[in-house]
Coordinates of C-alpha atoms in Angstrom, one line a residue:
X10 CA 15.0 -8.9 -41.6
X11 CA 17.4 -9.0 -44.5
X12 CA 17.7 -12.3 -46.0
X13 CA 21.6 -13.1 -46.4
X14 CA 22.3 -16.9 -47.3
X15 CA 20.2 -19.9 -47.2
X16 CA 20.6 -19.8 -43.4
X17 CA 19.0 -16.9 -43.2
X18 CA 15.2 -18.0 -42.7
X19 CA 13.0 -20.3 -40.6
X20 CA 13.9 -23.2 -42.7
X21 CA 17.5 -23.1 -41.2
X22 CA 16.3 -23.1 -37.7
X23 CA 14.0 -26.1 -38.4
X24 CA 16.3 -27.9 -39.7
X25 CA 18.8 -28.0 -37.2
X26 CA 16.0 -29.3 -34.6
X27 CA 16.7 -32.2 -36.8
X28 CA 20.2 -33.1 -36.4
X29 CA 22.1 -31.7 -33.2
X30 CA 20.6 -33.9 -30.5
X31 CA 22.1 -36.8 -32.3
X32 CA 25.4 -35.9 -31.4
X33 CA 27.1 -36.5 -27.9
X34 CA 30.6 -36.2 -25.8
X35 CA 31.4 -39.7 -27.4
X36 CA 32.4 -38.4 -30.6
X37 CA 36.0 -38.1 -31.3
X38 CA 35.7 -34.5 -33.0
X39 CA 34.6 -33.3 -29.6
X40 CA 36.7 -35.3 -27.3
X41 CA 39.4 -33.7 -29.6
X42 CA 37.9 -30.3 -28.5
X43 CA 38.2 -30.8 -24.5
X44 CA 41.2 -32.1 -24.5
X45 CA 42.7 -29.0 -26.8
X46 CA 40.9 -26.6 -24.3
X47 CA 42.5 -28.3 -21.2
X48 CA 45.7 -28.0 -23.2
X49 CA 45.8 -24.4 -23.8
X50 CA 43.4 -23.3 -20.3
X51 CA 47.0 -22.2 -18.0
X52 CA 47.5 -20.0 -20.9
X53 CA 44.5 -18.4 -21.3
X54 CA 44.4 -17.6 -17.5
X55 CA 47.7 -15.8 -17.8
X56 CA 46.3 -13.8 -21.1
X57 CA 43.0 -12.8 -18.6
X58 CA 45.9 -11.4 -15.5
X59 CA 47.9 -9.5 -18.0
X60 CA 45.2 -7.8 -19.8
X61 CA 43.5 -7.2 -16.3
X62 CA 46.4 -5.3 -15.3
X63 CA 46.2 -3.3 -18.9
X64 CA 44.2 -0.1 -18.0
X65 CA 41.4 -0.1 -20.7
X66 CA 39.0 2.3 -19.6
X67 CA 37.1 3.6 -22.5
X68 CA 38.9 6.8 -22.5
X69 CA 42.4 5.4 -22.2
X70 CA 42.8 5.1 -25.9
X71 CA 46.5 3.4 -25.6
X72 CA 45.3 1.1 -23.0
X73 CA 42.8 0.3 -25.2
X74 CA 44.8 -0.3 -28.2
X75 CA 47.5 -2.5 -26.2
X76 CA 45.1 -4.9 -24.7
X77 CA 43.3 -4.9 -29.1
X78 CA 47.3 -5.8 -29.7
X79 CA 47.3 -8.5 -27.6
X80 CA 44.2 -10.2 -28.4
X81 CA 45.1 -9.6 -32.1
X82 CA 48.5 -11.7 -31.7
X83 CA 47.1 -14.9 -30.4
X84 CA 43.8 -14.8 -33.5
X85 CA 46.7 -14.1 -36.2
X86 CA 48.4 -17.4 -34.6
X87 CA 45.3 -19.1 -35.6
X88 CA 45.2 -17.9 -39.2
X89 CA 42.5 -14.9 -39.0
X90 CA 42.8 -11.9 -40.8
X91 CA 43.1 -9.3 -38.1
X92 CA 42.7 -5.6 -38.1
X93 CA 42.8 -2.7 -35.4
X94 CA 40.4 -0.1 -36.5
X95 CA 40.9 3.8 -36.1
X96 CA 38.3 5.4 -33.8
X97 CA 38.7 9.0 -34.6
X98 CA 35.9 9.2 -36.4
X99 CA 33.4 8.8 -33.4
X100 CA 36.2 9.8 -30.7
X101 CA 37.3 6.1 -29.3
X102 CA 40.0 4.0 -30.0
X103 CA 38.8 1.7 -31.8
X104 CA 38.0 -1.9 -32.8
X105 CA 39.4 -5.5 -32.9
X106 CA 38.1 -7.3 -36.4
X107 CA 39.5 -10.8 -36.9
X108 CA 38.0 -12.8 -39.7
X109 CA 38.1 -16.6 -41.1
X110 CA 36.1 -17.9 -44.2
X111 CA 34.9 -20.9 -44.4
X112 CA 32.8 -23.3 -46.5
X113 CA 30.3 -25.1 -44.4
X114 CA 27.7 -24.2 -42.0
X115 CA 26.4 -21.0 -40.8
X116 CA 28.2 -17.8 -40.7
X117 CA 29.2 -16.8 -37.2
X118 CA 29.4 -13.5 -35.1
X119 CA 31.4 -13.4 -31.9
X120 CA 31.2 -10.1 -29.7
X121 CA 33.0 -8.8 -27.5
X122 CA 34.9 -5.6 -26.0
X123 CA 38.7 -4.2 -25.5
X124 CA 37.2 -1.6 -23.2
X125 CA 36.3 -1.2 -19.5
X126 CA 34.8 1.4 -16.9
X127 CA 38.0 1.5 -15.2
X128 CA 39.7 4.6 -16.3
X129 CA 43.4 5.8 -15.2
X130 CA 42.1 8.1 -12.3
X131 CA 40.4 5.3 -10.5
X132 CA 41.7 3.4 -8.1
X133 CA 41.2 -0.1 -9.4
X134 CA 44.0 -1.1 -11.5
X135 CA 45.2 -4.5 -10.7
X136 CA 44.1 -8.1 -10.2
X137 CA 44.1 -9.6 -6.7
X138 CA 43.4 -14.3 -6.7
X139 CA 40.5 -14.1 -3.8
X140 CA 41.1 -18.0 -3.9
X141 CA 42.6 -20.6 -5.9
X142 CA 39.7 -19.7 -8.6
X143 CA 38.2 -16.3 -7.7
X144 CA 40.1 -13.3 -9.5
X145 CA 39.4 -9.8 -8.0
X146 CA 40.2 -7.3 -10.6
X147 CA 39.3 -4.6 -12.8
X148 CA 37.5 -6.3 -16.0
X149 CA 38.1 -9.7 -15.4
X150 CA 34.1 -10.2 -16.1
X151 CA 33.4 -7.3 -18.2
X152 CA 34.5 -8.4 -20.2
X153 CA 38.1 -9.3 -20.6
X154 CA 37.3 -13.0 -19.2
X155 CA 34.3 -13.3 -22.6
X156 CA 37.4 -12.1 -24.8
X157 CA 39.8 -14.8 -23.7
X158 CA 36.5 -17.4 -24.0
X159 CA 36.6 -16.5 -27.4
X160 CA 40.1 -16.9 -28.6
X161 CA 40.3 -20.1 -26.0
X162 CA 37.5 -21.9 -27.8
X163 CA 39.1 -20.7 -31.4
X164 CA 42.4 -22.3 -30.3
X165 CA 40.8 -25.6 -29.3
X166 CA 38.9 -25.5 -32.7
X167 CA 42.1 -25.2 -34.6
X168 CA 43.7 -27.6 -32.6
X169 CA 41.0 -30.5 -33.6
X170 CA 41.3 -29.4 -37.2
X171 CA 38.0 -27.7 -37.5
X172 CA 38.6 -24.2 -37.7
X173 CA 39.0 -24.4 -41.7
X174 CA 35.6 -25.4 -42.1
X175 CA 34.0 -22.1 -40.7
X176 CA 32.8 -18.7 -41.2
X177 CA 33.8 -16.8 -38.1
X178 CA 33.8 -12.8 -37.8
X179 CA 35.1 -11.6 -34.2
X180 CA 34.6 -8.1 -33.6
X181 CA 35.8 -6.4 -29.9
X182 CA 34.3 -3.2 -30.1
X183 CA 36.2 -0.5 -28.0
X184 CA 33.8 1.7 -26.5
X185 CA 30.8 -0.7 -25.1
X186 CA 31.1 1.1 -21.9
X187 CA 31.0 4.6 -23.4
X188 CA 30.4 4.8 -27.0
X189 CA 31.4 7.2 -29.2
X190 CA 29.5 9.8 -31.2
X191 CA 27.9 9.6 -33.1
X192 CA 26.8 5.8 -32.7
X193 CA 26.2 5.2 -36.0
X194 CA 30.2 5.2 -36.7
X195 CA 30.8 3.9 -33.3
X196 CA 29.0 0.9 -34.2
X197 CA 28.9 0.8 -37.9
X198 CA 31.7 -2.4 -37.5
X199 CA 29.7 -4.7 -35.9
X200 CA 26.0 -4.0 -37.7
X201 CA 28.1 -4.3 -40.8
X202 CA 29.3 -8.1 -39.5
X203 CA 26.3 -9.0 -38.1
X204 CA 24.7 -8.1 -41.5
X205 CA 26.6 -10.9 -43.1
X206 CA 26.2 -13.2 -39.9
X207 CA 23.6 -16.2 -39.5
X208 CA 24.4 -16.5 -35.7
X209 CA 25.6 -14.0 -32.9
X210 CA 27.4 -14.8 -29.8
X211 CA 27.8 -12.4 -27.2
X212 CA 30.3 -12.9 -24.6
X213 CA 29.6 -10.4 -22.0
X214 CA 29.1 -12.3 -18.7
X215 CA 25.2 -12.2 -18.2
X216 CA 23.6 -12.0 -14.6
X217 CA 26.7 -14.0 -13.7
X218 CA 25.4 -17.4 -13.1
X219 CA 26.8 -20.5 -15.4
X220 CA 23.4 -21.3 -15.5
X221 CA 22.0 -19.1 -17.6
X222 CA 22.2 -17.8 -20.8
X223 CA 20.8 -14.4 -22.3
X224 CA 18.3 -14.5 -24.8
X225 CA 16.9 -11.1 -24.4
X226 CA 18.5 -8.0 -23.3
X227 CA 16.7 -4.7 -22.5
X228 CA 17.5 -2.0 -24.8
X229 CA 18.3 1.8 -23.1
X230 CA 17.5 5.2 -24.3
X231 CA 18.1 8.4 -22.5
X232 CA 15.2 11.2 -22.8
X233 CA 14.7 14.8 -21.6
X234 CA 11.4 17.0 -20.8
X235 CA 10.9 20.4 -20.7
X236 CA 8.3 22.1 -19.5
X237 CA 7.4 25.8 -19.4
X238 CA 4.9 27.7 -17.3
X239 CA 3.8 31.1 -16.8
X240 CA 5.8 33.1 -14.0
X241 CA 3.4 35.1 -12.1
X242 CA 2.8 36.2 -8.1
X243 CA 1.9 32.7 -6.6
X244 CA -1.4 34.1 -5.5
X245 CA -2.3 33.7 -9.2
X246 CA -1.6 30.0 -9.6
X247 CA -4.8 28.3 -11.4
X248 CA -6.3 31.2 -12.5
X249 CA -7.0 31.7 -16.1
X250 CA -4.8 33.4 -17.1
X251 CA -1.6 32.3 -15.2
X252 CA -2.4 28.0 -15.5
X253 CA -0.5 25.2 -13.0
X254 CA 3.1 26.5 -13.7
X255 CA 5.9 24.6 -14.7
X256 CA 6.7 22.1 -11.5
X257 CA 2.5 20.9 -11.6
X258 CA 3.0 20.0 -14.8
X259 CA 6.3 18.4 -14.3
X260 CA 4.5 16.3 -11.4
X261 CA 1.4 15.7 -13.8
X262 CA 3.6 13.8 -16.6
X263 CA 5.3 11.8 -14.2
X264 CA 2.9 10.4 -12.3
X265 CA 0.6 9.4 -15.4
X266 CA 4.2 8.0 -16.6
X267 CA 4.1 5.9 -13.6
X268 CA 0.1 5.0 -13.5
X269 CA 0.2 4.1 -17.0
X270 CA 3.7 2.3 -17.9
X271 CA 4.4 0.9 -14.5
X272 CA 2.8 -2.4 -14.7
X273 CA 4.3 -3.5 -18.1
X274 CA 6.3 -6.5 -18.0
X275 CA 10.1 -5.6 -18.5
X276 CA 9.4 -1.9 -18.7
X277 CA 11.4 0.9 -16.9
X278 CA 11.6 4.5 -17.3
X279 CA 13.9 6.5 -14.6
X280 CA 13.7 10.2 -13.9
X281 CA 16.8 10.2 -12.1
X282 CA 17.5 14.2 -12.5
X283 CA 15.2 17.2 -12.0
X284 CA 15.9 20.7 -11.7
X285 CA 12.7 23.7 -11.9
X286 CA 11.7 27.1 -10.9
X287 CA 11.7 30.5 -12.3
X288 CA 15.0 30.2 -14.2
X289 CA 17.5 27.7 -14.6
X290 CA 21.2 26.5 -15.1
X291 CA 21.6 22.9 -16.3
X292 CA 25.1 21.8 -16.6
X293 CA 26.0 21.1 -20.2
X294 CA 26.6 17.2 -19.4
X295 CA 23.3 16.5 -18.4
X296 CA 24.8 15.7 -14.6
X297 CA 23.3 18.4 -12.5
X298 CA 22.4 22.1 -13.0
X299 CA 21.4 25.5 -10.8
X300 CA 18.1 26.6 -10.5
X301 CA 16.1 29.8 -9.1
X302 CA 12.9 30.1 -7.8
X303 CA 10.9 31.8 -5.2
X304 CA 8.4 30.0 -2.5
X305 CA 5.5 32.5 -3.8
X306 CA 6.5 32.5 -7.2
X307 CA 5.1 30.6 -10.4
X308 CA 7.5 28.3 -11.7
X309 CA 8.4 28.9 -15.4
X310 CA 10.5 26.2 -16.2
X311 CA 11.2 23.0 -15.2
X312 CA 14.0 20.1 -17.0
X313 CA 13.9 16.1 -16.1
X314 CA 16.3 13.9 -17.4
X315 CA 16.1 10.0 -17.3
X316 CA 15.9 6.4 -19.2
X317 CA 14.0 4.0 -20.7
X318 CA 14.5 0.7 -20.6
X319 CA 12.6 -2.0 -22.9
X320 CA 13.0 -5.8 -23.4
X321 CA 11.5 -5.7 -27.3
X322 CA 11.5 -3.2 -30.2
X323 CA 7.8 -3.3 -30.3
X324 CA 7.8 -2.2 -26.2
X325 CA 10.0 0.1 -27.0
X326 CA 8.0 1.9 -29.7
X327 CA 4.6 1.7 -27.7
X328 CA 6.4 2.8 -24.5
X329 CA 7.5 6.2 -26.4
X330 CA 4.2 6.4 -27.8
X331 CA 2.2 6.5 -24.7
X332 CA 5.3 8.6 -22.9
X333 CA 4.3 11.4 -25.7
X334 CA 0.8 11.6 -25.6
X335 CA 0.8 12.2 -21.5
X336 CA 3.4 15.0 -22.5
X337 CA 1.0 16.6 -25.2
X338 CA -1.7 16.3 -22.6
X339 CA -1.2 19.2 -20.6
X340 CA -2.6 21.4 -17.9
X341 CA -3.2 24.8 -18.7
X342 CA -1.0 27.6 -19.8
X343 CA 2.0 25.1 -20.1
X344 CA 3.9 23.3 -22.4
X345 CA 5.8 20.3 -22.6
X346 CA 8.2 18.4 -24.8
X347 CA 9.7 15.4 -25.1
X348 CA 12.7 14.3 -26.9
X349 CA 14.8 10.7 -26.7
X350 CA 18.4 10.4 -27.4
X351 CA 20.0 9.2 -30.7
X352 CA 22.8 7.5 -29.4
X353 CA 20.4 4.7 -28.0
X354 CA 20.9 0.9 -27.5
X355 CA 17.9 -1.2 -29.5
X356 CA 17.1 -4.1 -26.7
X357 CA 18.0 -7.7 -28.0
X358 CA 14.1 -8.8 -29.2
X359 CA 13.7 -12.8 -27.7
X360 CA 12.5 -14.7 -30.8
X361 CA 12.1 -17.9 -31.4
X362 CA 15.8 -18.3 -32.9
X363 CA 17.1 -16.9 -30.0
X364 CA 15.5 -19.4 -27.8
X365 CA 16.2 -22.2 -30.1
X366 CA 19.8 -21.7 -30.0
X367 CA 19.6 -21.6 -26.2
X368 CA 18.1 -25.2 -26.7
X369 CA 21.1 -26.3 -28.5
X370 CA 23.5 -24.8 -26.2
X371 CA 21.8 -26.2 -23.3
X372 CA 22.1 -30.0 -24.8
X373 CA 25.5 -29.0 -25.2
X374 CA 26.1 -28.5 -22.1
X375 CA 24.2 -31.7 -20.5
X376 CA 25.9 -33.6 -23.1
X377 CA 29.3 -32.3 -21.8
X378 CA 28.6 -32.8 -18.1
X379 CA 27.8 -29.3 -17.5
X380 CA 24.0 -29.1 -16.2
X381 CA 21.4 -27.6 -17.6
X382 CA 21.5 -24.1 -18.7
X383 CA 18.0 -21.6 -18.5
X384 CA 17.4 -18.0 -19.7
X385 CA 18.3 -14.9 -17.9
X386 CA 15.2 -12.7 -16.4
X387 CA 15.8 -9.6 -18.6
X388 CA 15.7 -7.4 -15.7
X389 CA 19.1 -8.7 -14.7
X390 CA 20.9 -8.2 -18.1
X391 CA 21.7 -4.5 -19.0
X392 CA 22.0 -3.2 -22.6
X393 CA 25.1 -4.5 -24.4
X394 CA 26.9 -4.8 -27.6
X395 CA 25.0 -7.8 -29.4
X396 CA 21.8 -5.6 -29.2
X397 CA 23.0 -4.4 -32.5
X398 CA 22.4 -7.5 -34.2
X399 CA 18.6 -7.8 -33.1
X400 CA 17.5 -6.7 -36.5
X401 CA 19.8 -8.6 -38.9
X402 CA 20.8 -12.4 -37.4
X403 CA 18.0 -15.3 -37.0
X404 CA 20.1 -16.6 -33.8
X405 CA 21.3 -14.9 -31.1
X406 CA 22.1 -15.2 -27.2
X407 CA 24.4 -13.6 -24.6
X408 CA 26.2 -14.4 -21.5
X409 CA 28.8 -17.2 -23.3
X410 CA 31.6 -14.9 -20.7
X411 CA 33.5 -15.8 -17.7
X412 CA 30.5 -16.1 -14.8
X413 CA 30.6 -16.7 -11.3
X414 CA 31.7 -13.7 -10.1
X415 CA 30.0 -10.2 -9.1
X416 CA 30.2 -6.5 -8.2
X417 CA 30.7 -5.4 -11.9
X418 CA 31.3 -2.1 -12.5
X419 CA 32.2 -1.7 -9.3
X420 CA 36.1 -1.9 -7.2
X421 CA 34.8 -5.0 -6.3
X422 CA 34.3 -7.1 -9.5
X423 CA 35.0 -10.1 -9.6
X424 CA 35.1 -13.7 -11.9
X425 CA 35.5 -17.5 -11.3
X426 CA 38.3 -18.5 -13.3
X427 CA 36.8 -22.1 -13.5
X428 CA 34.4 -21.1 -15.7
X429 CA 36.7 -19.8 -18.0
X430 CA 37.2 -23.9 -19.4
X431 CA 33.7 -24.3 -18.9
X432 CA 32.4 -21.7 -21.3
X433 CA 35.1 -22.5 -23.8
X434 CA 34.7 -26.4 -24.3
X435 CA 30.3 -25.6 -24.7
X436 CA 30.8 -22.7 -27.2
X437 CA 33.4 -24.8 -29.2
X438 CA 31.3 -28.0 -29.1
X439 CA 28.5 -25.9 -29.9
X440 CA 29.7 -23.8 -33.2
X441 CA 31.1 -27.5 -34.3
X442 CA 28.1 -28.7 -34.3
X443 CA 25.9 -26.0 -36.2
X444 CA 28.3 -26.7 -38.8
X445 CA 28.7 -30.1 -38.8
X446 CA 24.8 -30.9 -38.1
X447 CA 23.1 -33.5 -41.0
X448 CA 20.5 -31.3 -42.2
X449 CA 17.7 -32.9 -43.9

């Protein structure tokens, strides 16, 4: 952990235990802050239908750029310094940075993404109003809902005078759904602002339920295994000289994958693609492959692909550990070998600032009339942008997005537009008062 600021340690999150239950819808500052998001919420919903109906799937660079545009215009209204970053480097379009600088409080990081899985061949391209409230439509949770959340809640802290005060970097990253290569460009911007941040907020849209927030997200890393065997007449297999083949060994590491990583809490690991025999074709993108073998013939290779998916870094680290010794392990006259992906998401660690700050957000949300708020199960949150920050911020939780809805990913996503008020007022009430708090 790098120590940035006098935030940066335990003392800050002590300190605000002291402070932030004290304060309560009855003061001004904040009624000032519901009212400005009821001003401006007609608006935002219009900014979520016409970037809906923007094509922004990750490889749809323009699409990309224009709904970046968009979102840029309505932050330089508010006085950020805005700046559309070129992707070439790492093959993407690029990124949304808007800044402010304050001189109170803690310095804040607010995530989100211009991108969507949604490219121009498929046939999802326009909203559809389900109801009076539920929007059918490509994005509209993932995440172009959490992008309008942020600039709403900005808008209502301008509006009540309080945007001056703070430290705000907002960075929408345009390839969360495919990121470029290599990753360390692709997301040098936001490790870069979470570096300098005291706090992240993610607004992806969680497990889709108002109620909860994310303080943990699993990370996901693709692997590969190889293994080669000795080809031989089957009637040979075992012997001394020929070993178990290729496809026994294959079987051998799975299975002790399975008996001994199974049971872990928050632990998966997928092979979701296998191809073996005597010889063999793999497709260069990973995706499928050809392979040739005979019923009384030795298999002499065999090639698994799959991920892994872990809820800490320290998971993470044993998981691989165990993973490659079964692999070294192996039967006879065969070899295996592991290797993981670079371009990996780290899972978002749960630590205790992480779960503090859901504290505060939840009294936030009482105080406001909302309801309680609890954590996510990590199983239900996939890897996502504010991983990134795991390493660098005391504070950080997820889900802040437009909720309610469903299907993500899918022709049938969907979001509850009356969230989109919701999230806004408790993520603006919220930031004012981390910055406002009496520390003692």
């Amino acid at each position: 952990m790098i120590l940035k600021s006098n935030y940066k340690n335990s003392l800050f999150i002590a300190v605000l235990c002291v402070s932030l239950l004290g304060f309560s819808q009855n003061n001004r500052k904040e009624k000032n802050i519901i009212k400005a998001v009821d001003k401006h919420t007609e608006n935002a919903i219009e900014l979520i239908k016409k970037t809906v109906n923007i094509n922004s799937g990750t490889m749809n660079f323009e699409g990309v750029k224009e709904v970046g545009k968009l979102y840029q215009k309505e932050l330089d209204k508010l006085g950020f310094k805005t700046e559309l970053t070129n992707g070439d480097a790492y093959g993407r379009a690029g990124h949304l940075i808007a800044t402010r600088k304050g001189k109170k409080g803690p310095k804040f990081l607010m995530i989100g993404h211009l991108d969507t899985v949604f490219e121009l061949d498929s046939p999802f391209q326009d909203y559809t109003m389900l109801n009076d409230s539920i929007m059918k439509g490509p994005g509209v949770a993932d995440m172009k809902g959490g992008d309008v959340i942020i600039i709403l809640a900005m808008q209502a802290l301008h509006d009540a005078g309080l945007l001056d005060d703070m430290s705000i970097e907002i960075v929408m990253t345009g390839d969360e759904e495919k990121s470029g290569d290599p990753l360390e460009l692709s997301k040098k911007a936001l490790i870069d602002a979470a570096k300098r941040a005291d706090i992240a907020l993610g607004f992806e849209n969680g497990d889709n339920n108002p109620k909860t927030i994310v303080v943990s997200r699993r990370g996901s890393a693709d692997w590969q295994l190889k293994v080669t065997g000795n080809p031989a007449h089957s009637s040979q297999i075992f012997t001394d000289a020929i070993g178990s083949g290729a496809i026994y060994e294959t079987s051998r590491i799975l299975n002790e994958f399975y008996v001994q990583l199974a049971k872990e809490k928050d632990l998966t690991f997928n092979p979701g693609f296998i191809i073996g025999g005597t010889t063999l074709q793999p497709d260069e993108d990973g995706t499928g492959g050809h392979a040739f073998g005979k019923s009384n013939v030795v298999s002499q290779e065999a090639i698994v692909r799959g991920d892994l998916r872990a809820v800490s870094l320290d998971q993470l680290i044993k998981a691989k550990a165990t993973m490659k010794k079964i692999v070294s392990e192996n039967y006879p006259k065969t070899k295996a070998e592991l290797t993981f992906s670079a371009g990996a998401y780290p899972p978002l660690t749960k630590t205790d600032g992480n779960v503090k700050l859901l504290e505060y957000y939840n009294t936030v949300s009482e105080d406001l009339g909302f309801g309680s708020v609890t954590a996510v199960n990590p199983r239900n949150a996939g890897a996502a942008d504010i991983s990134f920050t795991s390493e660098y911020v005391d504070m950080a939780i997820d889900g802040l997005g437009l909720t309610g809805g469903g299907d993500d990913h899918t022709i049938n996503e969907t979001g509850d537009l009356n969230t989109v008020a919701t999230q806004a007022k408790i993520t603006a009430v919220l930031m004012y008062r981390l910055v406002n708090s009496k520390l003692k």
